[in-house]
Short mmCIF file of C-alpha atoms in Angstrom, two decimals:
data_model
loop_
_atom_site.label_atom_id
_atom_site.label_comp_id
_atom_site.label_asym_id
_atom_site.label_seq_id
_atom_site.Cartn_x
_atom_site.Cartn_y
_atom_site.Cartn_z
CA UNK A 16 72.76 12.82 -27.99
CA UNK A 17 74.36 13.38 -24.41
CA UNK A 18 73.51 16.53 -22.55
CA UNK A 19 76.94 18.14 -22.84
CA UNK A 20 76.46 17.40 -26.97
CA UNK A 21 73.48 19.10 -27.65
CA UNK A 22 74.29 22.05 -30.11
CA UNK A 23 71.15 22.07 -31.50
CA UNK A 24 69.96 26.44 -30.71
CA UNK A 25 73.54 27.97 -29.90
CA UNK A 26 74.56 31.44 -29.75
CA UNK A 27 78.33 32.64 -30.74
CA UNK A 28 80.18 34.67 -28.24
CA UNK A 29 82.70 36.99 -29.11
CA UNK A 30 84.60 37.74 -25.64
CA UNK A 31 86.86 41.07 -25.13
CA UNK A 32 88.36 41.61 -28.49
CA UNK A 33 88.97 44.65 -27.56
CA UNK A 34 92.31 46.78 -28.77
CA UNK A 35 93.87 47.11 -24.87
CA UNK A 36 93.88 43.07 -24.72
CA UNK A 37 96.17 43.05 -27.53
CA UNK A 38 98.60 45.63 -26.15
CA UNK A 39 99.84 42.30 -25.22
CA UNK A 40 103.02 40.98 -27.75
CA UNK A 41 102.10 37.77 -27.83
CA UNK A 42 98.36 38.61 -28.07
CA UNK A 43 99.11 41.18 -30.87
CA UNK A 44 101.22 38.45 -32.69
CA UNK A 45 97.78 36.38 -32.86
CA UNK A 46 95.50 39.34 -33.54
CA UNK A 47 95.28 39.31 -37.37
CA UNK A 48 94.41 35.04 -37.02
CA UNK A 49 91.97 35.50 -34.15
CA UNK A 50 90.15 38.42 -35.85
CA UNK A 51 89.68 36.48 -39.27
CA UNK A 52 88.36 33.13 -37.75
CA UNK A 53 86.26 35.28 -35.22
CA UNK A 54 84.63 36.68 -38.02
CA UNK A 55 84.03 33.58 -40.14
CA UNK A 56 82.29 32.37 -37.16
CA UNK A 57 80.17 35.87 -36.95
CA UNK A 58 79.27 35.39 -40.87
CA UNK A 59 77.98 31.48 -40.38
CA UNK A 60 76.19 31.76 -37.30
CA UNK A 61 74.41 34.82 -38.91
CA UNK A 62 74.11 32.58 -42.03
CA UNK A 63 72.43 30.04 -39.66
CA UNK A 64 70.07 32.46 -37.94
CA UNK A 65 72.47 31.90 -34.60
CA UNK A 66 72.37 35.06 -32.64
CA UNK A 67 75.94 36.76 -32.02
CA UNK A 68 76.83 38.48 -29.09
CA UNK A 69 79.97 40.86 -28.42
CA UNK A 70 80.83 41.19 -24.86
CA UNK A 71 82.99 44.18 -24.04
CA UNK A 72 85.17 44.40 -20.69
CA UNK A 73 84.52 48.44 -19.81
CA UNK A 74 85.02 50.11 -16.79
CA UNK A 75 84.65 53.55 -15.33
CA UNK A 76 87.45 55.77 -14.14
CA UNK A 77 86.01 56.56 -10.64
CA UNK A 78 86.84 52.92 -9.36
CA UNK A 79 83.32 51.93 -9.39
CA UNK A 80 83.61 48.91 -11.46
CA UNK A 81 87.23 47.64 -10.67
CA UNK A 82 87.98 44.42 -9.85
CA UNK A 83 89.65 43.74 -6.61
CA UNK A 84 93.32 43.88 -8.35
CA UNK A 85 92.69 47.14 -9.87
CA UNK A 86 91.92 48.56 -6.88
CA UNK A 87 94.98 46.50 -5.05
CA UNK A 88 97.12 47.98 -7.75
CA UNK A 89 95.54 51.26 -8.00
CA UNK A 90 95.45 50.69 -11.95
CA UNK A 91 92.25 50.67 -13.68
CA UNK A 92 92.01 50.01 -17.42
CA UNK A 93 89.36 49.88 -20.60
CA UNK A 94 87.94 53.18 -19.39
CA UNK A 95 84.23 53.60 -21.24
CA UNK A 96 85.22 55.78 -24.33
CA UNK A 97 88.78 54.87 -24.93
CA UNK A 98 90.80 53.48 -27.70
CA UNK A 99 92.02 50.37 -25.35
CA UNK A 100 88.13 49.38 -24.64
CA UNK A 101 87.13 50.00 -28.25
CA UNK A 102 86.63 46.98 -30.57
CA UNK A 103 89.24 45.60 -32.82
CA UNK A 104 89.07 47.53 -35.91
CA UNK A 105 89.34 44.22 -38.46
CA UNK A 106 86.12 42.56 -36.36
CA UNK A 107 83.29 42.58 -38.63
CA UNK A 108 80.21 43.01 -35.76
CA UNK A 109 77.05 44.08 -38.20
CA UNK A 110 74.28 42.40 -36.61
CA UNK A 111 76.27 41.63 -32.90
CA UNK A 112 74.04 41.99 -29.61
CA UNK A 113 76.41 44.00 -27.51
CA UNK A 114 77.16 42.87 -22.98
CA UNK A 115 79.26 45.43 -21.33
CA UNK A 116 81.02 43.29 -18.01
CA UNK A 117 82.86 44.11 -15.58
CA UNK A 118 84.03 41.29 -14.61
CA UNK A 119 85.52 38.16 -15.94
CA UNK A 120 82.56 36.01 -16.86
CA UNK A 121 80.22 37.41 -19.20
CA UNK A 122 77.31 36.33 -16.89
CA UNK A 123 78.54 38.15 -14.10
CA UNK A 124 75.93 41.37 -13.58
CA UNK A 125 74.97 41.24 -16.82
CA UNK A 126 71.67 40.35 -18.91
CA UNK A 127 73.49 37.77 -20.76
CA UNK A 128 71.02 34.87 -19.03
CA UNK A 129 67.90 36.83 -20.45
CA UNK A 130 69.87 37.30 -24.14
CA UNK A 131 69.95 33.74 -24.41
CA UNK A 132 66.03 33.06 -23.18
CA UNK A 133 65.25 35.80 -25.35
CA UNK A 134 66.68 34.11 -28.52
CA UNK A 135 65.97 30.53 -26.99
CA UNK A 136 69.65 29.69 -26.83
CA UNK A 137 70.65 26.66 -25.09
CA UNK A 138 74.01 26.54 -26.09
CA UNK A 139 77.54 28.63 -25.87
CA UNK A 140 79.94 28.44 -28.80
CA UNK A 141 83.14 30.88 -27.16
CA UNK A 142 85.88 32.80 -29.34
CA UNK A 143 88.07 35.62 -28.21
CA UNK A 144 90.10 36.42 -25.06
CA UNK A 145 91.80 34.71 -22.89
CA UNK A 146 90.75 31.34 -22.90
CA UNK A 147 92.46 31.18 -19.06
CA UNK A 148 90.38 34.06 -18.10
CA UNK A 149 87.15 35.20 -19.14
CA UNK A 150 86.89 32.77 -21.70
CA UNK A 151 87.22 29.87 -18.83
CA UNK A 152 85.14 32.22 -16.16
CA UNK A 153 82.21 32.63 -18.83
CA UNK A 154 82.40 28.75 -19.47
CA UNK A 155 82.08 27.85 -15.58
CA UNK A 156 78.91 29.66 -15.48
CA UNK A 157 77.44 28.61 -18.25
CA UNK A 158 78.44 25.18 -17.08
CA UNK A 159 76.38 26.22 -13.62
CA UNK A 160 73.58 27.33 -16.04
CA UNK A 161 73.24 23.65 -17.34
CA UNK A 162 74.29 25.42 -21.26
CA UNK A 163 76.63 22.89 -22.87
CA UNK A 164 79.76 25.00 -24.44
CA UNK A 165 82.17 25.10 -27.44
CA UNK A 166 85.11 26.76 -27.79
CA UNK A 167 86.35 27.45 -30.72
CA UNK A 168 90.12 26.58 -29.95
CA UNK A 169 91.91 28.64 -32.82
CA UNK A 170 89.43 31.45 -32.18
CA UNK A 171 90.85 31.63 -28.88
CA UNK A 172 94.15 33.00 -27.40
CA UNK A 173 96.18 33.48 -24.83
CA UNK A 174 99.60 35.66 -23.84
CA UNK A 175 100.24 31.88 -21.64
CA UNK A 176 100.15 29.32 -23.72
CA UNK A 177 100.85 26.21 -21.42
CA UNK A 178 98.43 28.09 -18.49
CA UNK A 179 95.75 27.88 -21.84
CA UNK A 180 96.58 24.32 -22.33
CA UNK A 181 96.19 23.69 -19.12
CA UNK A 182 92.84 25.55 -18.80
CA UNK A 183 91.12 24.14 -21.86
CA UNK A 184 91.67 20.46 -20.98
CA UNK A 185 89.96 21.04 -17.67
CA UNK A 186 87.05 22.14 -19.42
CA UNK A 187 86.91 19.37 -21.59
CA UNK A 188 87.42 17.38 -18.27
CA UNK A 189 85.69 18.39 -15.45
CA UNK A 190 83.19 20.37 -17.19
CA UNK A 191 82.89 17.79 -20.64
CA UNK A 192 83.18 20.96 -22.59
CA UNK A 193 83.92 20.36 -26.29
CA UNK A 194 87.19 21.83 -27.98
CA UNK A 195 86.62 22.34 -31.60
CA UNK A 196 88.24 24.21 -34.41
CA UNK A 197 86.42 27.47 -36.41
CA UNK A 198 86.09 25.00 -39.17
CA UNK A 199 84.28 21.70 -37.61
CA UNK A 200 82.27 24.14 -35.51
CA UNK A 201 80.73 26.12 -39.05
CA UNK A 202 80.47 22.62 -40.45
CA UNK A 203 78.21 21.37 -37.67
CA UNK A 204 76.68 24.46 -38.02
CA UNK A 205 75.84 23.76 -41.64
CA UNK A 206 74.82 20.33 -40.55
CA UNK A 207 72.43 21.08 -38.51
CA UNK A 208 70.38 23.68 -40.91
CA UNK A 209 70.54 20.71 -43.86
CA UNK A 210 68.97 18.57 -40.89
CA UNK A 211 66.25 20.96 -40.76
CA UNK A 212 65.68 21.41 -44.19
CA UNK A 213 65.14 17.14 -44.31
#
Protein backbone atom coordinates (compact mmCIF):
# COMPACT_ATOMS: atom_id res chain seq x y z
CA UNK A 1 0.00 0.00 0.00
CA UNK A 2 1.44 3.52 -1.10
CA UNK A 3 1.73 6.21 1.50
CA UNK A 4 -1.03 8.44 0.12
CA UNK A 5 -3.37 4.92 0.33
CA UNK A 6 -3.09 4.09 3.72
CA UNK A 7 -6.65 4.39 5.35
CA UNK A 8 -6.00 2.05 7.77
CA UNK A 9 -6.86 4.53 11.54
CA UNK A 10 -8.88 7.54 9.90
CA UNK A 11 -10.94 10.05 11.51
CA UNK A 12 -14.18 11.70 9.66
CA UNK A 13 -14.33 15.41 9.48
CA UNK A 14 -17.36 17.22 9.29
CA UNK A 15 -16.24 20.90 8.12
CA UNK A 16 -18.62 24.14 8.69
CA UNK A 17 -22.06 22.76 8.26
CA UNK A 18 -23.14 25.39 9.80
CA UNK A 19 -26.75 27.22 8.92
CA UNK A 20 -24.95 30.82 7.67
CA UNK A 21 -22.96 28.65 4.90
CA UNK A 22 -26.14 27.69 3.47
CA UNK A 23 -27.65 31.18 3.33
CA UNK A 24 -26.07 30.50 0.09
CA UNK A 25 -28.92 29.40 -2.91
CA UNK A 26 -26.98 27.12 -4.41
CA UNK A 27 -25.59 25.78 -1.09
CA UNK A 28 -29.18 25.61 0.35
CA UNK A 29 -30.30 23.73 -2.88
CA UNK A 30 -27.64 20.92 -1.77
CA UNK A 31 -28.32 21.11 1.96
CA UNK A 32 -30.91 18.32 2.43
CA UNK A 33 -28.20 15.77 0.14
CA UNK A 34 -25.10 16.96 1.97
CA UNK A 35 -26.72 16.61 5.44
CA UNK A 36 -28.00 12.92 4.76
CA UNK A 37 -24.65 11.51 3.31
CA UNK A 38 -22.76 13.56 6.08
CA UNK A 39 -24.55 11.68 8.47
CA UNK A 40 -24.29 8.19 6.98
CA UNK A 41 -20.70 8.82 7.16
CA UNK A 42 -21.08 10.00 11.07
CA UNK A 43 -23.16 6.59 11.74
CA UNK A 44 -20.30 4.17 9.98
CA UNK A 45 -17.30 5.68 11.20
CA UNK A 46 -18.95 5.50 14.72
CA UNK A 47 -19.97 1.92 13.68
CA UNK A 48 -16.21 1.40 12.97
CA UNK A 49 -14.88 2.93 16.18
CA UNK A 50 -13.50 6.01 13.76
CA UNK A 51 -13.55 9.11 15.81
CA UNK A 52 -15.77 12.07 14.31
CA UNK A 53 -14.97 15.48 14.58
CA UNK A 54 -17.25 18.67 13.85
CA UNK A 55 -15.33 21.73 13.14
CA UNK A 56 -17.28 24.94 13.52
CA UNK A 57 -16.15 28.37 11.79
CA UNK A 58 -17.08 30.96 14.93
CA UNK A 59 -15.98 34.24 15.44
CA UNK A 60 -16.36 37.03 17.92
CA UNK A 61 -18.03 40.35 17.29
CA UNK A 62 -15.16 42.61 18.56
CA UNK A 63 -12.97 41.82 15.37
CA UNK A 64 -10.68 39.68 17.26
CA UNK A 65 -10.89 36.66 15.18
CA UNK A 66 -11.63 38.10 11.62
CA UNK A 67 -9.92 37.19 8.81
CA UNK A 68 -8.18 39.81 6.85
CA UNK A 69 -11.41 40.29 4.42
CA UNK A 70 -13.69 40.78 7.23
CA UNK A 71 -11.83 43.33 8.49
CA UNK A 72 -11.17 44.80 4.70
CA UNK A 73 -14.90 44.70 4.38
CA UNK A 74 -15.79 45.67 7.79
CA UNK A 75 -18.28 42.55 7.82
CA UNK A 76 -17.83 39.92 10.28
CA UNK A 77 -20.04 36.83 10.34
CA UNK A 78 -20.85 33.37 12.46
CA UNK A 79 -20.79 35.45 15.63
CA UNK A 80 -20.37 32.75 18.78
CA UNK A 81 -24.10 32.26 19.82
CA UNK A 82 -25.97 32.90 16.65
CA UNK A 83 -28.34 31.07 14.49
CA UNK A 84 -25.85 31.50 11.27
CA UNK A 85 -22.84 29.73 13.37
CA UNK A 86 -25.17 27.11 14.84
CA UNK A 87 -25.15 23.57 13.35
CA UNK A 88 -27.47 22.37 10.72
CA UNK A 89 -30.48 21.22 12.42
CA UNK A 90 -30.87 17.70 10.19
CA UNK A 91 -26.92 16.81 11.23
CA UNK A 92 -27.05 13.98 13.50
CA UNK A 93 -23.60 14.87 15.79
CA UNK A 94 -24.18 12.38 19.03
CA UNK A 95 -20.81 11.31 19.77
CA UNK A 96 -18.86 14.35 17.47
CA UNK A 97 -15.52 15.86 19.04
CA UNK A 98 -16.21 19.51 18.50
CA UNK A 99 -12.86 22.37 16.78
CA UNK A 100 -13.99 25.89 16.85
CA UNK A 101 -11.54 27.78 13.82
CA UNK A 102 -11.17 30.75 12.83
CA UNK A 103 -9.77 30.36 9.97
CA UNK A 104 -10.03 28.32 6.88
CA UNK A 105 -8.12 25.16 7.65
CA UNK A 106 -9.21 23.29 10.51
CA UNK A 107 -5.54 23.00 11.70
CA UNK A 108 -5.06 26.52 11.80
CA UNK A 109 -4.83 27.54 15.84
CA UNK A 110 -6.57 24.79 16.73
CA UNK A 111 -5.91 21.36 18.71
CA UNK A 112 -6.96 19.43 15.80
CA UNK A 113 -3.08 17.90 15.47
CA UNK A 114 -3.37 16.64 19.20
CA UNK A 115 -7.24 15.20 18.41
CA UNK A 116 -5.80 13.04 15.96
CA UNK A 117 -2.56 11.78 18.24
CA UNK A 118 -4.98 11.47 20.86
CA UNK A 119 -7.19 8.93 18.95
CA UNK A 120 -4.05 7.68 16.89
CA UNK A 121 -5.47 8.94 13.64
CA UNK A 122 -3.33 8.89 10.69
CA UNK A 123 -5.75 9.60 8.25
CA UNK A 124 -8.43 12.50 7.08
CA UNK A 125 -11.67 11.40 5.46
CA UNK A 126 -13.33 15.34 4.65
CA UNK A 127 -17.22 16.11 4.15
CA UNK A 128 -18.89 19.46 4.38
CA UNK A 129 -18.09 23.00 3.16
CA UNK A 130 -16.64 24.30 0.57
CA UNK A 131 -14.52 21.93 -0.96
CA UNK A 132 -12.60 25.28 -2.65
CA UNK A 133 -12.19 26.65 0.74
CA UNK A 134 -11.76 25.14 3.97
CA UNK A 135 -12.31 21.86 2.73
CA UNK A 136 -9.08 22.39 0.26
CA UNK A 137 -7.20 24.65 3.13
CA UNK A 138 -7.75 21.72 5.78
CA UNK A 139 -6.49 19.18 3.07
CA UNK A 140 -3.13 21.24 2.34
CA UNK A 141 -2.25 20.93 5.87
CA UNK A 142 -2.95 17.76 6.47
CA UNK A 143 -1.03 17.08 3.31
CA UNK A 144 2.01 19.18 5.21
CA UNK A 145 1.25 16.88 8.21
CA UNK A 146 2.23 13.74 6.08
CA UNK A 147 -1.94 12.47 6.86
CA UNK A 148 -3.12 10.95 3.58
CA UNK A 149 -6.87 12.43 2.87
CA UNK A 150 -10.31 11.45 1.45
CA UNK A 151 -12.88 13.45 0.47
CA UNK A 152 -15.94 12.34 0.29
CA UNK A 153 -16.96 14.05 -3.11
CA UNK A 154 -20.90 13.99 -2.77
CA UNK A 155 -20.46 14.93 0.89
CA UNK A 156 -18.95 17.96 -0.30
CA UNK A 157 -20.27 21.23 -1.91
CA UNK A 158 -19.73 24.19 -3.29
CA UNK A 159 -21.84 27.62 -4.37
CA UNK A 160 -18.84 27.30 -7.61
CA UNK A 161 -19.08 24.37 -9.10
CA UNK A 162 -16.35 24.53 -11.93
CA UNK A 163 -13.88 26.57 -9.14
CA UNK A 164 -14.75 22.93 -7.04
CA UNK A 165 -13.87 20.95 -10.02
CA UNK A 166 -11.09 22.66 -10.44
CA UNK A 167 -9.98 22.46 -6.77
CA UNK A 168 -10.59 18.76 -6.21
CA UNK A 169 -8.52 17.55 -9.19
CA UNK A 170 -5.54 19.43 -7.84
CA UNK A 171 -5.78 17.55 -4.82
CA UNK A 172 -5.95 14.41 -6.41
CA UNK A 173 -2.92 15.83 -8.43
CA UNK A 174 -0.49 17.59 -6.73
CA UNK A 175 -1.34 16.39 -3.41
CA UNK A 176 -2.42 12.41 -4.64
CA UNK A 177 -5.45 12.95 -2.53
CA UNK A 178 -8.18 10.36 -3.15
CA UNK A 179 -11.79 11.45 -4.38
CA UNK A 180 -14.31 8.96 -3.30
CA UNK A 181 -18.03 8.76 -2.96
CA UNK A 182 -20.02 8.40 0.76
CA UNK A 183 -20.66 4.94 -0.44
CA UNK A 184 -17.04 3.37 -1.50
CA UNK A 185 -15.64 5.33 1.43
CA UNK A 186 -18.29 3.29 4.21
CA UNK A 187 -17.50 0.22 2.14
CA UNK A 188 -13.75 0.46 2.69
CA UNK A 189 -14.65 1.28 5.94
CA UNK A 190 -16.45 -2.01 6.40
CA UNK A 191 -13.53 -3.63 4.71
CA UNK A 192 -11.18 -2.83 6.78
CA UNK A 193 -13.03 -3.95 10.26
CA UNK A 194 -13.82 -7.62 8.38
CA UNK A 195 -9.89 -7.44 7.80
CA UNK A 196 -9.48 -7.21 11.40
CA UNK A 197 -11.83 -9.60 12.42
CA UNK A 198 -9.64 -12.33 9.92
Amino acid sequence: MSATSDFSHPALLLIDLQEGFFEDPALALARQDLAARCNQLAVAARASGYPVISVRTVHKEDKSTWTLKMLEDDQGYLFEGTEQAAYLAELELDGAIEVVKRRDSAFWDTELKDLLLQHRASSLVLAGVSSETCISATAADAFAANLPVAVATDATASADPDFEGTTLEFMRKQHRQKLKTTLEIITDWKHEKELECH
